[in-house]
């Protein structure tokens, strides 16, 4: 009797060595097709590493759970959710509760969809033009002595306040707030 049970367990493990085709996406890279030769190892990794399985259209995403992904970068953005770190897209037969290969049509569609949902990467080498503050064109130089004499503090203070008032008035006028 013990021999029969052992043989049945071995058969189950050998049946789980069916290879399946999945989509694997690293952060910042395009998705690629991977072949997983041993589904049992995938299931074991899901259990040991506490990976999450999330529904994604008609397939499923296997990704890191929220507790372990706090230091990872975003991979894709879904409605009301984001996936951090690397991910795998798999097909799961709901009746048998087993992993299945992804079809070629699904690979094409989901690859493009994952690319569209990935965050846009901004190159660090591109220099953004510096925006000149709006008020710079209305400022007067207070360092040079053309506009005031440094000996009189009251005149300097009044000059600064008048300039501030002129700048604020011009900003309000350009915003259309002076019509109230």
Short mmCIF file of N, CA and C in Angstrom, two decimals:
data_model
loop_
_atom_site.label_atom_id
_atom_site.label_comp_id
_atom_site.label_asym_id
_atom_site.label_seq_id
_atom_site.Cartn_x
_atom_site.Cartn_y
_atom_site.Cartn_z
N UNK A 1 0.81 -1.18 0.00
CA UNK A 1 0.00 0.00 0.00
C UNK A 1 0.86 1.26 0.00
N UNK A 2 1.93 1.24 0.77
CA UNK A 2 2.82 2.39 0.80
C UNK A 2 3.49 2.62 -0.54
N UNK A 3 3.79 1.54 -1.24
CA UNK A 3 4.43 1.65 -2.54
C UNK A 3 3.51 2.34 -3.54
N UNK A 4 2.24 2.06 -3.50
CA UNK A 4 1.29 2.67 -4.42
C UNK A 4 1.19 4.19 -4.20
N UNK A 5 1.17 4.60 -2.96
CA UNK A 5 1.09 6.03 -2.65
C UNK A 5 2.32 6.75 -3.16
N UNK A 6 3.48 6.18 -2.96
CA UNK A 6 4.71 6.79 -3.43
C UNK A 6 4.70 6.92 -4.96
N UNK A 7 4.22 5.89 -5.64
CA UNK A 7 4.18 5.95 -7.09
C UNK A 7 3.22 7.03 -7.56
N UNK A 8 2.09 7.20 -6.88
CA UNK A 8 1.14 8.23 -7.27
C UNK A 8 1.74 9.62 -7.07
N UNK A 9 2.45 9.85 -5.97
CA UNK A 9 3.08 11.14 -5.73
C UNK A 9 4.12 11.44 -6.80
N UNK A 10 4.89 10.47 -7.20
CA UNK A 10 5.88 10.66 -8.24
C UNK A 10 5.21 11.02 -9.57
N UNK A 11 4.10 10.40 -9.86
CA UNK A 11 3.40 10.70 -11.10
C UNK A 11 2.90 12.13 -11.11
N UNK A 12 2.42 12.61 -9.99
CA UNK A 12 1.96 13.99 -9.91
C UNK A 12 3.11 14.94 -10.15
N UNK A 13 4.25 14.68 -9.54
CA UNK A 13 5.41 15.55 -9.74
C UNK A 13 5.90 15.51 -11.18
N UNK A 14 5.90 14.35 -11.81
CA UNK A 14 6.35 14.28 -13.19
C UNK A 14 5.36 14.96 -14.13
N UNK A 15 4.07 14.93 -13.81
CA UNK A 15 3.09 15.64 -14.62
C UNK A 15 3.25 17.15 -14.51
N UNK A 16 3.77 17.62 -13.39
CA UNK A 16 3.94 19.06 -13.21
C UNK A 16 5.16 19.60 -13.93
N UNK A 17 5.98 18.72 -14.54
CA UNK A 17 7.16 19.18 -15.26
C UNK A 17 6.83 19.55 -16.70
N UNK A 18 5.59 19.81 -16.97
CA UNK A 18 5.18 20.28 -18.29
C UNK A 18 5.68 21.71 -18.46
N UNK A 19 6.28 22.00 -19.57
CA UNK A 19 6.79 23.36 -19.78
C UNK A 19 5.65 24.26 -20.26
N UNK A 20 5.69 25.50 -19.79
CA UNK A 20 4.68 26.49 -20.18
C UNK A 20 5.40 27.73 -20.69
N UNK A 21 4.69 28.47 -21.53
CA UNK A 21 5.21 29.71 -22.10
C UNK A 21 4.58 30.88 -21.36
N UNK A 22 5.42 31.81 -20.87
CA UNK A 22 4.94 32.97 -20.11
C UNK A 22 5.59 34.23 -20.67
N UNK A 23 5.07 35.37 -20.28
CA UNK A 23 5.69 36.65 -20.57
C UNK A 23 6.40 37.13 -19.32
N UNK A 24 7.66 37.52 -19.47
CA UNK A 24 8.46 38.02 -18.34
C UNK A 24 8.84 39.45 -18.66
N UNK A 25 8.58 40.36 -17.71
CA UNK A 25 8.91 41.78 -17.92
C UNK A 25 9.74 42.30 -16.77
N UNK A 26 10.95 42.74 -17.10
CA UNK A 26 11.80 43.41 -16.14
C UNK A 26 11.46 44.89 -16.14
N UNK A 27 11.79 45.57 -15.06
CA UNK A 27 11.51 47.00 -14.95
C UNK A 27 12.33 47.75 -16.00
N UNK A 28 11.64 48.60 -16.77
CA UNK A 28 12.31 49.43 -17.76
C UNK A 28 12.68 48.71 -19.05
N UNK A 29 12.27 47.46 -19.22
CA UNK A 29 12.59 46.72 -20.43
C UNK A 29 11.30 46.21 -21.08
N UNK A 30 11.42 45.80 -22.31
CA UNK A 30 10.28 45.24 -23.03
C UNK A 30 10.02 43.82 -22.54
N UNK A 31 8.77 43.36 -22.58
CA UNK A 31 8.47 41.98 -22.18
C UNK A 31 9.09 40.98 -23.14
N UNK A 32 9.44 39.82 -22.62
CA UNK A 32 10.00 38.76 -23.45
C UNK A 32 9.36 37.43 -23.08
N UNK A 33 9.34 36.52 -24.03
CA UNK A 33 8.75 35.21 -23.83
C UNK A 33 9.78 34.32 -23.13
N UNK A 34 9.34 33.66 -22.07
CA UNK A 34 10.19 32.71 -21.35
C UNK A 34 9.47 31.37 -21.29
N UNK A 35 10.24 30.31 -21.27
CA UNK A 35 9.70 28.97 -21.12
C UNK A 35 10.05 28.49 -19.71
N UNK A 36 9.03 28.12 -18.95
CA UNK A 36 9.24 27.55 -17.61
C UNK A 36 9.09 26.05 -17.75
N UNK A 37 10.20 25.35 -17.52
CA UNK A 37 10.21 23.89 -17.73
C UNK A 37 9.54 23.12 -16.61
N UNK A 38 9.53 23.66 -15.41
CA UNK A 38 8.99 22.93 -14.27
C UNK A 38 7.98 23.82 -13.55
N UNK A 39 6.70 23.54 -13.74
CA UNK A 39 5.63 24.32 -13.11
C UNK A 39 5.67 24.16 -11.60
N UNK A 40 6.09 23.00 -11.14
CA UNK A 40 6.18 22.76 -9.70
C UNK A 40 7.14 23.75 -9.05
N UNK A 41 8.25 24.06 -9.70
CA UNK A 41 9.20 25.05 -9.16
C UNK A 41 8.57 26.43 -9.10
N UNK A 42 7.76 26.77 -10.10
CA UNK A 42 7.06 28.06 -10.11
C UNK A 42 6.09 28.14 -8.93
N UNK A 43 5.32 27.08 -8.71
CA UNK A 43 4.37 27.06 -7.59
C UNK A 43 5.11 27.17 -6.26
N UNK A 44 6.23 26.47 -6.17
CA UNK A 44 7.03 26.51 -4.95
C UNK A 44 7.58 27.91 -4.70
N UNK A 45 8.03 28.58 -5.75
CA UNK A 45 8.54 29.94 -5.62
C UNK A 45 7.44 30.90 -5.19
N UNK A 46 6.23 30.69 -5.69
CA UNK A 46 5.10 31.54 -5.31
C UNK A 46 4.82 31.40 -3.81
N UNK A 47 4.85 30.18 -3.33
CA UNK A 47 4.57 29.94 -1.91
C UNK A 47 5.71 30.43 -1.01
N UNK A 48 6.96 30.17 -1.37
CA UNK A 48 8.08 30.51 -0.51
C UNK A 48 8.35 32.01 -0.47
N UNK A 49 8.20 32.67 -1.58
CA UNK A 49 8.53 34.10 -1.65
C UNK A 49 7.32 34.99 -1.41
N UNK A 50 6.18 34.42 -1.13
CA UNK A 50 4.96 35.19 -0.91
C UNK A 50 4.65 36.12 -2.08
N UNK A 51 4.63 35.58 -3.25
CA UNK A 51 4.31 36.35 -4.44
C UNK A 51 2.79 36.48 -4.57
N UNK A 52 2.35 37.57 -5.15
CA UNK A 52 0.93 37.80 -5.38
C UNK A 52 0.56 37.37 -6.79
N UNK A 53 -0.67 36.89 -6.94
CA UNK A 53 -1.24 36.58 -8.25
C UNK A 53 -2.42 37.51 -8.44
N UNK A 54 -2.30 38.41 -9.42
CA UNK A 54 -3.33 39.42 -9.67
C UNK A 54 -4.00 39.17 -11.02
N UNK A 55 -5.32 39.35 -11.13
CA UNK A 55 -5.97 39.21 -12.43
C UNK A 55 -5.58 40.37 -13.34
N UNK A 56 -5.37 40.04 -14.61
CA UNK A 56 -4.96 41.03 -15.61
C UNK A 56 -5.65 40.66 -16.91
N UNK A 57 -6.73 41.37 -17.22
CA UNK A 57 -7.58 41.04 -18.35
C UNK A 57 -8.06 39.59 -18.21
N UNK A 58 -7.68 38.70 -19.12
CA UNK A 58 -8.09 37.30 -18.97
C UNK A 58 -6.94 36.42 -18.48
N UNK A 59 -5.76 37.00 -18.28
CA UNK A 59 -4.61 36.27 -17.75
C UNK A 59 -4.32 36.73 -16.32
N UNK A 60 -3.17 36.34 -15.79
CA UNK A 60 -2.81 36.69 -14.42
C UNK A 60 -1.36 37.16 -14.36
N UNK A 61 -1.10 38.06 -13.42
CA UNK A 61 0.25 38.57 -13.19
C UNK A 61 0.76 37.98 -11.88
N UNK A 62 1.97 37.47 -11.92
CA UNK A 62 2.66 37.03 -10.71
C UNK A 62 3.72 38.07 -10.41
N UNK A 63 3.63 38.69 -9.23
CA UNK A 63 4.55 39.77 -8.88
C UNK A 63 4.86 39.72 -7.39
N UNK A 64 5.77 40.56 -6.95
CA UNK A 64 6.12 40.65 -5.54
C UNK A 64 4.95 41.23 -4.75
N UNK A 65 4.79 40.76 -3.51
CA UNK A 65 3.71 41.31 -2.70
C UNK A 65 4.11 42.67 -2.15
N UNK A 66 3.17 43.37 -1.57
CA UNK A 66 3.39 44.75 -1.12
C UNK A 66 4.43 44.86 -0.01
N UNK A 67 4.60 43.82 0.78
CA UNK A 67 5.55 43.88 1.89
C UNK A 67 6.99 43.84 1.40
N UNK A 68 7.25 43.15 0.30
CA UNK A 68 8.63 42.98 -0.17
C UNK A 68 9.02 43.93 -1.30
N UNK A 69 8.09 44.72 -1.82
CA UNK A 69 8.43 45.54 -2.97
C UNK A 69 8.59 47.02 -2.65
N UNK A 70 8.78 47.39 -1.42
CA UNK A 70 8.84 48.81 -1.06
C UNK A 70 10.07 49.50 -1.65
N UNK A 71 11.12 48.77 -1.93
CA UNK A 71 12.34 49.38 -2.46
C UNK A 71 12.47 49.23 -3.97
N UNK A 72 11.44 48.75 -4.64
CA UNK A 72 11.51 48.49 -6.08
C UNK A 72 10.90 49.63 -6.88
N UNK A 73 11.28 49.69 -8.15
CA UNK A 73 10.77 50.71 -9.05
C UNK A 73 9.49 50.23 -9.73
N UNK A 74 8.61 51.17 -10.14
CA UNK A 74 7.37 50.76 -10.82
C UNK A 74 7.66 50.11 -12.17
N UNK A 75 6.95 49.04 -12.45
CA UNK A 75 7.10 48.34 -13.72
C UNK A 75 5.97 48.72 -14.68
N UNK A 76 4.72 48.58 -14.22
CA UNK A 76 3.57 48.98 -15.02
C UNK A 76 2.54 49.64 -14.11
N UNK A 77 1.67 50.43 -14.72
CA UNK A 77 0.58 51.07 -13.99
C UNK A 77 -0.74 50.52 -14.52
N UNK A 78 -1.53 49.97 -13.60
CA UNK A 78 -2.86 49.46 -13.92
C UNK A 78 -3.88 50.41 -13.30
N UNK A 79 -5.13 50.35 -13.70
CA UNK A 79 -6.14 51.19 -13.05
C UNK A 79 -6.21 50.90 -11.55
N UNK A 80 -6.01 51.91 -10.76
CA UNK A 80 -6.06 51.83 -9.29
C UNK A 80 -4.98 50.94 -8.70
N UNK A 81 -3.91 50.67 -9.43
CA UNK A 81 -2.87 49.79 -8.92
C UNK A 81 -1.60 50.03 -9.72
N UNK A 82 -0.48 49.69 -9.13
CA UNK A 82 0.79 49.70 -9.85
C UNK A 82 1.56 48.46 -9.43
N UNK A 83 2.33 47.94 -10.35
CA UNK A 83 3.12 46.75 -10.10
C UNK A 83 4.58 47.18 -9.99
N UNK A 84 5.20 46.85 -8.85
CA UNK A 84 6.60 47.19 -8.63
C UNK A 84 7.46 45.96 -8.83
N UNK A 85 8.63 46.14 -9.41
CA UNK A 85 9.55 45.03 -9.62
C UNK A 85 9.19 44.20 -10.84
N UNK A 86 9.95 43.14 -11.06
CA UNK A 86 9.73 42.26 -12.21
C UNK A 86 8.42 41.50 -12.06
N UNK A 87 7.86 41.08 -13.19
CA UNK A 87 6.59 40.35 -13.17
C UNK A 87 6.56 39.28 -14.24
N UNK A 88 5.64 38.35 -14.06
CA UNK A 88 5.40 37.28 -15.03
C UNK A 88 3.90 37.28 -15.34
N UNK A 89 3.56 37.18 -16.61
CA UNK A 89 2.16 37.05 -17.02
C UNK A 89 1.94 35.60 -17.42
N UNK A 90 0.96 34.96 -16.77
CA UNK A 90 0.69 33.54 -17.00
C UNK A 90 -0.80 33.34 -17.29
N UNK A 91 -1.11 32.19 -17.84
CA UNK A 91 -2.48 31.77 -18.05
C UNK A 91 -2.80 30.70 -17.02
N UNK A 92 -3.95 30.79 -16.38
CA UNK A 92 -4.35 29.80 -15.38
C UNK A 92 -5.71 29.25 -15.77
N UNK A 93 -5.79 27.94 -15.85
CA UNK A 93 -7.07 27.27 -16.10
C UNK A 93 -7.84 27.28 -14.78
N UNK A 94 -8.95 28.00 -14.76
CA UNK A 94 -9.69 28.19 -13.50
C UNK A 94 -10.35 26.90 -13.02
N UNK A 95 -10.77 26.06 -13.92
CA UNK A 95 -11.43 24.82 -13.51
C UNK A 95 -10.44 23.85 -12.88
N UNK A 96 -9.32 23.64 -13.55
CA UNK A 96 -8.31 22.70 -13.05
C UNK A 96 -7.34 23.35 -12.07
N UNK A 97 -7.35 24.68 -12.01
CA UNK A 97 -6.44 25.44 -11.14
C UNK A 97 -4.99 25.10 -11.44
N UNK A 98 -4.65 25.10 -12.72
CA UNK A 98 -3.30 24.79 -13.18
C UNK A 98 -2.82 25.88 -14.14
N UNK A 99 -1.51 26.05 -14.17
CA UNK A 99 -0.91 27.00 -15.10
C UNK A 99 -0.93 26.42 -16.51
N UNK A 100 -1.15 27.32 -17.50
CA UNK A 100 -1.16 26.91 -18.89
C UNK A 100 -0.32 27.90 -19.69
N UNK A 101 0.09 27.47 -20.87
CA UNK A 101 0.87 28.33 -21.75
C UNK A 101 0.01 29.45 -22.31
N UNK A 102 0.67 30.55 -22.64
CA UNK A 102 -0.01 31.68 -23.26
C UNK A 102 0.01 31.47 -24.78
N UNK A 103 -1.09 31.77 -25.43
CA UNK A 103 -1.16 31.62 -26.88
C UNK A 103 -0.35 32.72 -27.57
N UNK A 104 -0.04 32.50 -28.84
CA UNK A 104 0.77 33.46 -29.60
C UNK A 104 0.03 34.80 -29.74
N UNK A 105 -1.27 34.77 -29.95
CA UNK A 105 -2.05 36.01 -30.05
C UNK A 105 -2.00 36.79 -28.75
N UNK A 106 -2.12 36.05 -27.63
CA UNK A 106 -2.04 36.72 -26.32
C UNK A 106 -0.65 37.30 -26.08
N UNK A 107 0.38 36.62 -26.52
CA UNK A 107 1.74 37.15 -26.35
C UNK A 107 1.88 38.48 -27.08
N UNK A 108 1.39 38.54 -28.29
CA UNK A 108 1.50 39.79 -29.06
C UNK A 108 0.70 40.90 -28.40
N UNK A 109 -0.56 40.62 -28.04
CA UNK A 109 -1.42 41.64 -27.47
C UNK A 109 -0.92 42.11 -26.11
N UNK A 110 -0.59 41.18 -25.22
CA UNK A 110 -0.17 41.54 -23.88
C UNK A 110 1.21 42.19 -23.87
N UNK A 111 2.08 41.82 -24.80
CA UNK A 111 3.38 42.49 -24.89
C UNK A 111 3.19 43.97 -25.19
N UNK A 112 2.35 44.26 -26.16
CA UNK A 112 2.09 45.66 -26.51
C UNK A 112 1.38 46.39 -25.36
N UNK A 113 0.46 45.72 -24.71
CA UNK A 113 -0.26 46.34 -23.60
C UNK A 113 0.68 46.64 -22.42
N UNK A 114 1.59 45.72 -22.13
CA UNK A 114 2.56 45.97 -21.05
C UNK A 114 3.49 47.13 -21.39
N UNK A 115 3.88 47.24 -22.64
CA UNK A 115 4.72 48.36 -23.06
C UNK A 115 3.97 49.67 -22.89
N UNK A 116 2.68 49.68 -23.26
CA UNK A 116 1.87 50.91 -23.13
C UNK A 116 1.64 51.29 -21.67
N UNK A 117 1.62 50.32 -20.77
CA UNK A 117 1.35 50.61 -19.36
C UNK A 117 2.61 50.86 -18.55
N UNK A 118 3.76 50.76 -19.18
CA UNK A 118 5.02 51.01 -18.49
C UNK A 118 5.21 52.52 -18.34
N UNK A 119 5.86 52.96 -17.26
CA UNK A 119 6.10 54.39 -17.10
C UNK A 119 7.08 54.89 -18.15
N UNK A 120 6.89 56.12 -18.56
CA UNK A 120 7.78 56.73 -19.53
C UNK A 120 9.10 57.05 -18.87
N UNK A 121 10.18 56.65 -19.48
CA UNK A 121 11.51 56.90 -18.93
C UNK A 121 12.05 58.19 -19.53
N UNK A 122 12.44 59.11 -18.65
CA UNK A 122 13.02 60.37 -19.09
C UNK A 122 14.52 60.23 -19.00
N UNK A 123 15.19 60.53 -20.09
CA UNK A 123 16.64 60.41 -20.12
C UNK A 123 17.26 61.47 -19.22
N UNK A 124 18.27 61.07 -18.47
CA UNK A 124 18.93 62.00 -17.56
C UNK A 124 19.86 62.94 -18.31
N UNK A 125 20.24 62.60 -19.54
CA UNK A 125 21.17 63.42 -20.30
C UNK A 125 20.50 64.62 -20.96
N UNK A 126 19.18 64.58 -21.10
CA UNK A 126 18.47 65.68 -21.74
C UNK A 126 18.38 66.84 -20.76
N UNK A 127 18.86 67.99 -21.21
CA UNK A 127 18.82 69.17 -20.36
C UNK A 127 17.52 69.92 -20.61
N UNK A 128 16.81 70.17 -19.54
CA UNK A 128 15.59 70.95 -19.66
C UNK A 128 15.96 72.42 -19.65
N UNK A 129 15.29 73.22 -20.48
CA UNK A 129 15.61 74.65 -20.45
C UNK A 129 15.13 75.24 -19.13
N UNK A 130 15.96 76.10 -18.57
CA UNK A 130 15.58 76.74 -17.31
C UNK A 130 14.49 77.76 -17.57
N UNK A 131 13.46 77.66 -16.77
CA UNK A 131 12.38 78.63 -16.89
C UNK A 131 12.74 79.87 -16.09
N UNK A 132 12.62 80.98 -16.73
CA UNK A 132 12.90 82.23 -16.06
C UNK A 132 11.66 82.64 -15.28
N UNK A 133 11.80 82.93 -14.00
CA UNK A 133 10.62 83.34 -13.24
C UNK A 133 9.95 84.54 -13.90
N UNK A 134 8.63 84.56 -13.79
CA UNK A 134 7.82 85.59 -14.43
C UNK A 134 8.17 86.97 -13.91
N UNK A 135 8.54 87.06 -12.65
CA UNK A 135 8.78 88.37 -12.04
C UNK A 135 10.15 88.93 -12.36
N UNK A 136 11.04 88.16 -12.97
CA UNK A 136 12.38 88.66 -13.25
C UNK A 136 12.37 89.85 -14.19
N UNK A 137 11.43 89.91 -15.11
CA UNK A 137 11.43 91.02 -16.06
C UNK A 137 10.96 92.33 -15.40
N UNK A 138 10.35 92.25 -14.24
CA UNK A 138 9.86 93.45 -13.58
C UNK A 138 10.74 93.89 -12.41
N UNK A 139 11.73 93.10 -12.08
CA UNK A 139 12.58 93.44 -10.94
C UNK A 139 13.56 94.53 -11.32
N UNK A 140 13.81 95.36 -10.36
CA UNK A 140 14.84 96.37 -10.53
C UNK A 140 16.02 95.99 -9.67
N UNK A 141 17.19 96.34 -10.12
CA UNK A 141 18.38 95.99 -9.36
C UNK A 141 18.54 96.86 -8.14
N UNK A 142 18.68 96.24 -6.97
CA UNK A 142 18.88 97.01 -5.76
C UNK A 142 20.33 96.99 -5.32
N UNK A 143 21.13 96.15 -5.98
CA UNK A 143 22.53 96.10 -5.61
C UNK A 143 23.28 97.31 -6.15
N UNK A 144 22.90 97.73 -7.35
CA UNK A 144 23.59 98.92 -7.87
C UNK A 144 22.90 100.18 -7.35
N UNK A 145 23.61 101.24 -7.28
CA UNK A 145 23.12 102.47 -6.65
C UNK A 145 22.44 103.39 -7.65
N UNK A 146 21.98 102.89 -8.77
CA UNK A 146 21.33 103.77 -9.73
C UNK A 146 19.96 104.23 -9.24
N UNK A 147 19.27 103.38 -8.48
CA UNK A 147 17.89 103.67 -8.13
C UNK A 147 17.71 104.27 -6.74
N UNK A 148 18.67 104.20 -5.93
CA UNK A 148 18.52 104.75 -4.59
C UNK A 148 19.89 105.02 -4.00
N UNK A 149 19.87 105.78 -2.94
CA UNK A 149 21.11 106.05 -2.22
C UNK A 149 21.09 105.20 -0.97
N UNK A 150 22.22 104.57 -0.68
CA UNK A 150 22.27 103.64 0.44
C UNK A 150 22.21 104.34 1.79
N UNK A 151 22.31 105.62 1.83
CA UNK A 151 22.33 106.32 3.12
C UNK A 151 20.95 106.45 3.73
N UNK A 152 19.89 106.36 2.93
CA UNK A 152 18.56 106.61 3.45
C UNK A 152 17.76 105.30 3.47
N UNK A 153 17.52 104.75 4.66
CA UNK A 153 16.82 103.48 4.81
C UNK A 153 15.35 103.58 4.42
N UNK A 154 14.69 104.68 4.78
CA UNK A 154 13.26 104.82 4.47
C UNK A 154 13.01 104.83 2.97
N UNK A 155 13.85 105.52 2.23
CA UNK A 155 13.67 105.56 0.77
C UNK A 155 13.87 104.17 0.16
N UNK A 156 14.84 103.43 0.69
CA UNK A 156 15.08 102.08 0.19
C UNK A 156 13.88 101.18 0.47
N UNK A 157 13.34 101.26 1.66
CA UNK A 157 12.18 100.45 2.02
C UNK A 157 10.98 100.80 1.17
N UNK A 158 10.72 102.07 0.95
CA UNK A 158 9.59 102.50 0.12
C UNK A 158 9.79 102.04 -1.32
N UNK A 159 11.01 102.11 -1.81
CA UNK A 159 11.30 101.68 -3.17
C UNK A 159 11.04 100.18 -3.33
N UNK A 160 11.45 99.39 -2.36
CA UNK A 160 11.21 97.95 -2.41
C UNK A 160 9.72 97.66 -2.39
N UNK A 161 8.97 98.31 -1.51
CA UNK A 161 7.52 98.08 -1.42
C UNK A 161 6.80 98.49 -2.70
N UNK A 162 7.20 99.59 -3.30
CA UNK A 162 6.58 100.03 -4.55
C UNK A 162 6.86 99.02 -5.66
N UNK A 163 8.08 98.53 -5.72
CA UNK A 163 8.41 97.54 -6.74
C UNK A 163 7.60 96.25 -6.55
N UNK A 164 7.44 95.80 -5.31
CA UNK A 164 6.62 94.62 -5.04
C UNK A 164 5.18 94.84 -5.47
N UNK A 165 4.66 96.02 -5.19
CA UNK A 165 3.29 96.34 -5.57
C UNK A 165 3.13 96.35 -7.09
N UNK A 166 4.12 96.86 -7.81
CA UNK A 166 4.06 96.88 -9.27
C UNK A 166 4.11 95.46 -9.85
N UNK A 167 4.96 94.63 -9.28
CA UNK A 167 5.05 93.25 -9.76
C UNK A 167 3.74 92.51 -9.52
N UNK A 168 3.17 92.63 -8.32
CA UNK A 168 1.91 91.96 -8.02
C UNK A 168 0.78 92.48 -8.92
N UNK A 169 0.74 93.78 -9.17
CA UNK A 169 -0.30 94.34 -10.03
C UNK A 169 -0.18 93.82 -11.46
N UNK A 170 1.05 93.70 -11.95
CA UNK A 170 1.21 93.20 -13.32
C UNK A 170 0.86 91.72 -13.41
N UNK A 171 1.15 90.95 -12.38
CA UNK A 171 0.78 89.54 -12.39
C UNK A 171 -0.73 89.38 -12.36
N UNK A 172 -1.40 90.15 -11.51
CA UNK A 172 -2.86 90.08 -11.45
C UNK A 172 -3.49 90.53 -12.76
N UNK A 173 -2.92 91.52 -13.39
CA UNK A 173 -3.47 92.01 -14.65
C UNK A 173 -3.31 90.95 -15.74
N UNK A 174 -2.18 90.24 -15.77
CA UNK A 174 -1.99 89.23 -16.81
C UNK A 174 -2.87 88.01 -16.57
N UNK A 175 -3.27 87.76 -15.33
CA UNK A 175 -4.16 86.63 -15.04
C UNK A 175 -5.62 86.99 -15.24
N UNK A 176 -5.92 88.25 -15.42
CA UNK A 176 -7.30 88.67 -15.60
C UNK A 176 -8.03 88.85 -14.30
N UNK A 177 -7.31 88.93 -13.20
CA UNK A 177 -7.95 89.08 -11.89
C UNK A 177 -8.29 90.53 -11.55
N UNK A 178 -7.90 91.47 -12.39
CA UNK A 178 -8.17 92.87 -12.09
C UNK A 178 -9.60 93.28 -12.45
N UNK A 179 -10.37 92.40 -13.07
CA UNK A 179 -11.75 92.72 -13.50
C UNK A 179 -12.76 92.54 -12.40
N UNK A 180 -12.38 92.03 -11.26
CA UNK A 180 -13.34 91.76 -10.19
C UNK A 180 -13.89 93.00 -9.57
#
